[in-house]
Short mmCIF file of C-alpha atoms in Angstrom, two decimals:
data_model
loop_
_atom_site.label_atom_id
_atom_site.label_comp_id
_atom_site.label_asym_id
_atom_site.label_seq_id
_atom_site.Cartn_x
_atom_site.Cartn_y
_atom_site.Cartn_z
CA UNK A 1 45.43 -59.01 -74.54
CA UNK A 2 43.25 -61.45 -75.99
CA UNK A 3 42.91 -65.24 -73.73
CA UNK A 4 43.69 -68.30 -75.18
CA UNK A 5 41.82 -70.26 -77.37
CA UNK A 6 40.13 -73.04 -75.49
CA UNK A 7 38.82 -76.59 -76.62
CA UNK A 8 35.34 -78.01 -75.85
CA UNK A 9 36.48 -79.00 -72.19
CA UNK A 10 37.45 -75.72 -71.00
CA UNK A 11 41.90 -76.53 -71.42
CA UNK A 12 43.12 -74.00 -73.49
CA UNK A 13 44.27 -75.67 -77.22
CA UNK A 14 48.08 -74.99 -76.29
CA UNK A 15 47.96 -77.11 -72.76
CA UNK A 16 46.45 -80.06 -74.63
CA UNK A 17 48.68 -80.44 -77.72
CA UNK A 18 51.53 -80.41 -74.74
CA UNK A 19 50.02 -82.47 -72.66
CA UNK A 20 49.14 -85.14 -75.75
CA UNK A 21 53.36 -84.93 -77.20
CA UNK A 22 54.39 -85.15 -73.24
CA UNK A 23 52.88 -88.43 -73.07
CA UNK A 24 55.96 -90.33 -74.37
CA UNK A 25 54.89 -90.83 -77.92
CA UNK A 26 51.45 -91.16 -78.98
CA UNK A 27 49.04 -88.78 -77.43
CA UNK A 28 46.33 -90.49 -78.21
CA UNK A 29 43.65 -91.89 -75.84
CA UNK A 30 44.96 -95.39 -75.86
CA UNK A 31 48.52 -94.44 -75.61
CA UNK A 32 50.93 -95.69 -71.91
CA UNK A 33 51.10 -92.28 -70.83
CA UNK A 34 47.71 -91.31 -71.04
CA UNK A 35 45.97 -95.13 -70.05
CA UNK A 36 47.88 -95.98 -66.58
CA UNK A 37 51.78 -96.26 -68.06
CA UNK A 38 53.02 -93.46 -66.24
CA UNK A 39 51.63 -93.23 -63.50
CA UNK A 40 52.98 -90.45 -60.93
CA UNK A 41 53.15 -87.47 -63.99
CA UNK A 42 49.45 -88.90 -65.01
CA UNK A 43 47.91 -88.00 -62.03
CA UNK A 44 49.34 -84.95 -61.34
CA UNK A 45 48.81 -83.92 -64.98
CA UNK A 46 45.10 -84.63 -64.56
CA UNK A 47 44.58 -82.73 -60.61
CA UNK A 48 46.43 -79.62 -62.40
CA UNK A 49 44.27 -79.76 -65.35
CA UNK A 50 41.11 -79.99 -62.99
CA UNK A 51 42.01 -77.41 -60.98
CA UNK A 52 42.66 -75.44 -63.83
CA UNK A 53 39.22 -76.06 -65.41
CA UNK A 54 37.22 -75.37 -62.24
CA UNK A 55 39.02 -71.62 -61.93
CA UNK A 56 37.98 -71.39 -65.93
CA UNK A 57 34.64 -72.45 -64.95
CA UNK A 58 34.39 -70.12 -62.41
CA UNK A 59 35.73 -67.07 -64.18
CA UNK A 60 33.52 -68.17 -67.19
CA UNK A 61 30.55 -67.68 -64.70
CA UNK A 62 31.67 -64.26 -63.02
CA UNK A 63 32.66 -62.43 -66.58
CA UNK A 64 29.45 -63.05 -67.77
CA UNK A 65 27.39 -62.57 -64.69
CA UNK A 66 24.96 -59.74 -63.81
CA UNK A 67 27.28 -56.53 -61.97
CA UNK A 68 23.68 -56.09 -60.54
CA UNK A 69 23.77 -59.91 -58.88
CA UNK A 70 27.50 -59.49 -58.55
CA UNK A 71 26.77 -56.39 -55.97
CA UNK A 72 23.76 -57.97 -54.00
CA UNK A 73 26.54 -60.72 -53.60
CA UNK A 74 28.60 -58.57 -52.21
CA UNK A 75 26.13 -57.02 -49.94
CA UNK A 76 24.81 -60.54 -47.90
CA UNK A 77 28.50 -61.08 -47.40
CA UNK A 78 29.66 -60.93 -43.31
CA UNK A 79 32.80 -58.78 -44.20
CA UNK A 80 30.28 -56.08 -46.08
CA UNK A 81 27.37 -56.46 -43.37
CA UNK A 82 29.86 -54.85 -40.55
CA UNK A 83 31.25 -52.14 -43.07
CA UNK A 84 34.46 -52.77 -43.33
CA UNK A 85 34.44 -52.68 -47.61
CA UNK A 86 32.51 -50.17 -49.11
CA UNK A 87 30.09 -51.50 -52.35
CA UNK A 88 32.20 -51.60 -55.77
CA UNK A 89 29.66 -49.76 -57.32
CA UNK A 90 28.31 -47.24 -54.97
CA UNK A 91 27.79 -43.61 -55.20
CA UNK A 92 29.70 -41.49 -52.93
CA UNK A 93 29.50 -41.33 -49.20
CA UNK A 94 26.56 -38.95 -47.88
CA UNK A 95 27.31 -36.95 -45.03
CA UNK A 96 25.02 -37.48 -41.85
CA UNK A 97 21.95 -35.60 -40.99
CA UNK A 98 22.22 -32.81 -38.81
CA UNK A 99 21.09 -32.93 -35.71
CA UNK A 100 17.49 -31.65 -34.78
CA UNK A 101 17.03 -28.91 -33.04
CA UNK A 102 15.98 -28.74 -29.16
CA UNK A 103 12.17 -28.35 -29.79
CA UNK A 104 11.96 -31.29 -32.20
CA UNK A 105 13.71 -33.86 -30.15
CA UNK A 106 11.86 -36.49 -28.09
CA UNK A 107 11.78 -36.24 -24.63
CA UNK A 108 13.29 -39.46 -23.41
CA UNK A 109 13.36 -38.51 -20.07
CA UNK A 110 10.50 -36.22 -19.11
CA UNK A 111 10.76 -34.52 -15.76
CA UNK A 112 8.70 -35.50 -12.86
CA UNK A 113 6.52 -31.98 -13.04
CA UNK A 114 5.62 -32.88 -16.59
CA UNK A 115 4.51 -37.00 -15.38
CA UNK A 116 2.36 -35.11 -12.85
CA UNK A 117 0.50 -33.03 -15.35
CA UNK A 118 -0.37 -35.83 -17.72
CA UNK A 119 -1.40 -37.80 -14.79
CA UNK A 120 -4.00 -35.05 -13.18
CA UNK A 121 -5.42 -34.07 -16.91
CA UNK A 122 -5.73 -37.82 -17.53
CA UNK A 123 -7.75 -38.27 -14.21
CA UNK A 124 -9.30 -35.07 -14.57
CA UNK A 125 -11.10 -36.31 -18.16
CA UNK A 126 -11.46 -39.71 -16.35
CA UNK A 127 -13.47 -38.20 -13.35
CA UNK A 128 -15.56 -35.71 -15.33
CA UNK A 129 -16.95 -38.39 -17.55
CA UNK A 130 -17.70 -40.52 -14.62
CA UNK A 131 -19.58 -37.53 -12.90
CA UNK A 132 -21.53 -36.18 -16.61
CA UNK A 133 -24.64 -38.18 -15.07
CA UNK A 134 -26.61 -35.42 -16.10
CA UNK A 135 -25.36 -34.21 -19.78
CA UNK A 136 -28.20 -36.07 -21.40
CA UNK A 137 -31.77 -36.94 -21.47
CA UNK A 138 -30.49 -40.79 -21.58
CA UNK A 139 -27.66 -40.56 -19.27
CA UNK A 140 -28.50 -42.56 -15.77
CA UNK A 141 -29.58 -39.27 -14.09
CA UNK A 142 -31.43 -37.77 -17.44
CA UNK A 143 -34.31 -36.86 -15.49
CA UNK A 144 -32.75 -34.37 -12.99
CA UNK A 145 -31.34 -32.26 -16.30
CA UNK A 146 -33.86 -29.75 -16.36
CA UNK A 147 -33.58 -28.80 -12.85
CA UNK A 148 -29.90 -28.80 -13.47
CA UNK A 149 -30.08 -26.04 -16.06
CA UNK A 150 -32.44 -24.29 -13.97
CA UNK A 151 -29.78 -24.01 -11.53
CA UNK A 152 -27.35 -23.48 -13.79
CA UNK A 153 -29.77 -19.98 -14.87
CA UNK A 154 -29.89 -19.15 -11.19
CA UNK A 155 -25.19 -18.28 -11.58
CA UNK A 156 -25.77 -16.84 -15.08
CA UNK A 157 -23.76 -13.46 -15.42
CA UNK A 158 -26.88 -11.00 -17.65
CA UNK A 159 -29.82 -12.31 -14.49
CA UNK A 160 -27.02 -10.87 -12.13
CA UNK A 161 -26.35 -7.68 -13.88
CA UNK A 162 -29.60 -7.01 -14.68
CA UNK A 163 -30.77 -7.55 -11.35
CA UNK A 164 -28.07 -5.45 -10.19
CA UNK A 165 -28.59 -2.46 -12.34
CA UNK A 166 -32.73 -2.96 -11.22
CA UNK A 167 -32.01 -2.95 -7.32
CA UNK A 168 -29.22 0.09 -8.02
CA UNK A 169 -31.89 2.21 -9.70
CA UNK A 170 -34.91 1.52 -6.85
CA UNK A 171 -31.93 1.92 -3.98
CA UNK A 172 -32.53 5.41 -2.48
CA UNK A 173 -29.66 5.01 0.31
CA UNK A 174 -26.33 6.07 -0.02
CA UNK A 175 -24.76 3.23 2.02
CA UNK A 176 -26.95 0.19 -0.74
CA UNK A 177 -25.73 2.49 -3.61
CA UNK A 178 -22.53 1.95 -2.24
CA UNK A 179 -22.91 -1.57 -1.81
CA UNK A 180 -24.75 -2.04 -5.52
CA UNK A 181 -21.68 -0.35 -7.30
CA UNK A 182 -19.62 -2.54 -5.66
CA UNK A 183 -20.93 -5.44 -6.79
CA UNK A 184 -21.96 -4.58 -10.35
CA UNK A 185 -17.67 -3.72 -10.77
CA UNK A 186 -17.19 -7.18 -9.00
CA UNK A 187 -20.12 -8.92 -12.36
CA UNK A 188 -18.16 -6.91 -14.70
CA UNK A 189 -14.88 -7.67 -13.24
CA UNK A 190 -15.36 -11.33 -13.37
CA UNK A 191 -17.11 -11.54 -17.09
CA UNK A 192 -13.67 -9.36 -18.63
CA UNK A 193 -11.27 -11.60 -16.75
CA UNK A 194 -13.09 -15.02 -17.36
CA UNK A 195 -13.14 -14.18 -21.44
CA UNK A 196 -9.48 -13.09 -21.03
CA UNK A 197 -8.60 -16.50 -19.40
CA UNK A 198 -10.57 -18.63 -21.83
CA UNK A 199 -9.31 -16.99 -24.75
CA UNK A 200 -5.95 -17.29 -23.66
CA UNK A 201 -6.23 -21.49 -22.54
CA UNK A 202 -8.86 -22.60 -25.33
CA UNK A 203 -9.82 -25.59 -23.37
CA UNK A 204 -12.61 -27.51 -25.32
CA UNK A 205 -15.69 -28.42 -23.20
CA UNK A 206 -16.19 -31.80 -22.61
CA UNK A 207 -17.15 -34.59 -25.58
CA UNK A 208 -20.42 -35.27 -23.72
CA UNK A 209 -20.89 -31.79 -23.06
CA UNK A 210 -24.55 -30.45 -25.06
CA UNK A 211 -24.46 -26.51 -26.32
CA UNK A 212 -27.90 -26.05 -25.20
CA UNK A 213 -26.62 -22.99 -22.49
CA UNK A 214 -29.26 -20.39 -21.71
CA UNK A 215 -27.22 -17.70 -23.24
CA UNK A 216 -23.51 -18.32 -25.14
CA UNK A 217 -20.85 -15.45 -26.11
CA UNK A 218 -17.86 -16.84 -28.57
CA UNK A 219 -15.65 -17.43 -25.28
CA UNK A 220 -18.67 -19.78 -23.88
CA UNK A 221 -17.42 -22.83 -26.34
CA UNK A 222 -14.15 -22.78 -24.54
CA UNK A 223 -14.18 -24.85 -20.96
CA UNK A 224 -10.96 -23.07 -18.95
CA UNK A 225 -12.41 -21.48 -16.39
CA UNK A 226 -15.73 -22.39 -15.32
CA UNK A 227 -17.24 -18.88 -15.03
CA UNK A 228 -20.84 -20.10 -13.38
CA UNK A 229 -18.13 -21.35 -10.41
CA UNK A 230 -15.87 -17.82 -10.46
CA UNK A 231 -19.19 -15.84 -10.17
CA UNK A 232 -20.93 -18.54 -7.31
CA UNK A 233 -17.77 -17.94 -5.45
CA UNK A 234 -17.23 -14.21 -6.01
CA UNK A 235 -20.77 -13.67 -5.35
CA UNK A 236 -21.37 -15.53 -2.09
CA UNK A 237 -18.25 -14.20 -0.46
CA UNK A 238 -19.49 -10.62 -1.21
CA UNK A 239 -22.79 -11.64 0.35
CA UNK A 240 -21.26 -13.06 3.38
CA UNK A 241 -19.30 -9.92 3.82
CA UNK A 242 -21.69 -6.89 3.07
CA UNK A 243 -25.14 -8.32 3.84
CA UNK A 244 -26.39 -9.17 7.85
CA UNK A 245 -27.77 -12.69 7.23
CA UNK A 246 -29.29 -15.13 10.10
CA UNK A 247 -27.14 -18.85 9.91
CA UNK A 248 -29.54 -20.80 7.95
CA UNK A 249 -29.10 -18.06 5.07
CA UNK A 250 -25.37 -18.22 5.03
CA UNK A 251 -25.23 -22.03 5.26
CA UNK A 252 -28.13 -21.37 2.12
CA UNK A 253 -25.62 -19.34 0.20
CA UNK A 254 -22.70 -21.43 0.29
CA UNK A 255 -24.45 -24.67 -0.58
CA UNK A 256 -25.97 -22.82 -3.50
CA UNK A 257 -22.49 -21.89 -4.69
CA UNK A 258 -21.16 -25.54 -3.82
CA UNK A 259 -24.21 -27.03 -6.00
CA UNK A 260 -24.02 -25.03 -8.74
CA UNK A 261 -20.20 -25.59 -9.36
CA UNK A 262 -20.98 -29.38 -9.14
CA UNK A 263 -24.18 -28.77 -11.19
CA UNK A 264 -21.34 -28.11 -14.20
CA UNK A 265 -19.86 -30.97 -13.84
CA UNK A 266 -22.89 -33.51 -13.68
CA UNK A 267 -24.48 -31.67 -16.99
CA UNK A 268 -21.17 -32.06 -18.63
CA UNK A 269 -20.01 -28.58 -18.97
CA UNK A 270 -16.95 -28.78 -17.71
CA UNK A 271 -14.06 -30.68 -16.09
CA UNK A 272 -13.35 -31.04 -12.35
CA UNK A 273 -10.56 -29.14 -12.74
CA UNK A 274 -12.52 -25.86 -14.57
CA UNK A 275 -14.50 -25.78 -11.56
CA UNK A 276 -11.76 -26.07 -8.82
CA UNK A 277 -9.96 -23.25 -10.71
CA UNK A 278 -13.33 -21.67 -10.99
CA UNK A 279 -13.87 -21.66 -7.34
CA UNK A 280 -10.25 -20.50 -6.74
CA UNK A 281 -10.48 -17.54 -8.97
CA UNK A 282 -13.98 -16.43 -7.61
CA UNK A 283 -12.28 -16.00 -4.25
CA UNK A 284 -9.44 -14.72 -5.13
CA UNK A 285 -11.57 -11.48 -7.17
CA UNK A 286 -12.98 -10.27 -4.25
CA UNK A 287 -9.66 -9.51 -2.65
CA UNK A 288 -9.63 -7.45 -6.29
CA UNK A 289 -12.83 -5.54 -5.26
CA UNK A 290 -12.41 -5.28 -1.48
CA UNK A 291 -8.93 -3.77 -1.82
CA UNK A 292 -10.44 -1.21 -5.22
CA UNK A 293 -13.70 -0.94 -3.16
CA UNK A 294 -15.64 2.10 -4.58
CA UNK A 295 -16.87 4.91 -2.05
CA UNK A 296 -18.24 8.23 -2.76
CA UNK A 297 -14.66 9.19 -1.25
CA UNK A 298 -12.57 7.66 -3.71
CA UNK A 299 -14.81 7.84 -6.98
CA UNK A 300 -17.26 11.09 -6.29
CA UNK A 301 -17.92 11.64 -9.83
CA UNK A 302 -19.27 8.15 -10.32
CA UNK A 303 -21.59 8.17 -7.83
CA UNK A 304 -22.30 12.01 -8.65
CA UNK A 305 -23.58 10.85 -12.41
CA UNK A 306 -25.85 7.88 -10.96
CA UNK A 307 -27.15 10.54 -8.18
CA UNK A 308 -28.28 12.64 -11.01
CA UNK A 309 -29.63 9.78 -13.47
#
């Protein structure tokens, strides 16, 4: 249906023509009605007619208002800001996410084991930094570095199996064959399961660590055990056990395992914890070979092929 006509001020043409004849004969400016002559219908004629020209106004101004501005409107409004009316305009309702699953959630409450582990690796990185006073010519002790990697030659696997393999082929007793085969399975025992272990962890050495190692396999870039600290171990507990030494040569052979596990921390090439572990597992592989100890009673063809080589 169409709206009425309206005059210049906004009153449609209908309510003035009324208003004007209403007046009590002469609806012009000047008449009574219209100058102060009646005064009560006057006033209320004018309030009604204001009222009605300010809702004009305003509906004048909202038909021909952006919908855009009219929804952003809408939107900063109180009522719409706490959800209780839904946008004029909007699309449909979207459904909520669905939850993630277990793996991809945070862990807002971590357990107390898991606080401990983050708290040993973080002073375990903190410590070994502190102690890499060796890992290069211009740390504070750069100078001792070459008698560092000297030791660190001295608890290389291939100068233990190669002296091995020499003393087995001079020994002409039954009793230091014995004793040579033994510890050539304990070398070989130690390189398989230190490669095993590093391949498995794939710690990375230290960031001040230098790849400058005598001799390196693919295994040797990974840091998780320390094998220089598995073999001092594994090596000076066999000693201890199967050679008669005076005091002075035991105390010798412990403090040379002691030094060269800390030697691997001072040049860098591992963390504190590699060589604890390292030290750990080097004891715990002679119980290996002492409880699999070779004998020409348990492995007679072995020790019949080296009798006849």
């Amino acid at each position: 249906m169409p709206s009425p006509r309206r005059n210049v001020e906004g009153r449609p043409l209908g309510a003035s023509a009324s208003s004007s004849s209403s007046g009590g004969g002469g609806g012009g400016p000047g008449s009574p009605t219209h100058g102060g002559g009646g005064g009560g219908s006057s006033s209320s004629s004018s309030s009604s007619s204001s009222r009605f020209e300010f809702q004009s106004l305003l509906g004048s101004r909202g038909s021909g208002a952006d919908p855009t501005c009219a929804r952003l409107r809408l939107s900063e409004s109180p009522v719409h800001r706490r959800g209780s009316f839904p946008l004029a305009g909007a699309g449909p309702s979207q459904a909520p996410p669905p939850p993630l699953p277990e793996e991809d959630r945070m862990d807002l409450n971590p357990s107390f084991l898991g606080i401990a582990l983050r708290s040993l690796l973080a002073i375990d990185l903190w410590l070994s930094k502190k102690l890499g006073v060796c890992a290069g010519e211009s740390s504070s002790w750069g100078s001792v570095r070459p008698l560092m990697k000297l030791l660190e030659i001295s608890g290389h696997g291939i100068p233990w199996l190669l002296g091995t393999l020499y003393c087995l082929s001079r020994s002409d007793s039954w009793a230091g064959r014995e004793v040579l085969m033994n510890l050539l399975f304990a070398l070989l025992l130690d390189l398989l399961l230190v490669a095993l272990l590093k391949g498995l962890v794939r710690r990375r050495r230290p960031a001040h660590n230098q790849m400058d190692m005598f001799f390196t396999l693919s295994v040797d870039k990974y840091s998780f055990p320390s094998g220089h600290a598995t073999r001092a171990a594994l090596v000076s507990r066999f000693i201890l056990n199967h050679l008669v030494l005076a005091i002075p040569l035991r105390v010798l052979v412990v403090l040379w395992a002691f030094i060269l596990g800390l030697s691997r921390v001072l040049l860098g090439r591992h963390n504190v914890t590699d060589v604890a572990f390292g030290f750990l597992m080097g004891y715990m592989q002679y119980s290996i070979v002492d409880y699999c100890w070779l004998s020409p009673h348990n492995a007679p063809l072995l020790f019949a092929l080296w009798n006849q080589q």
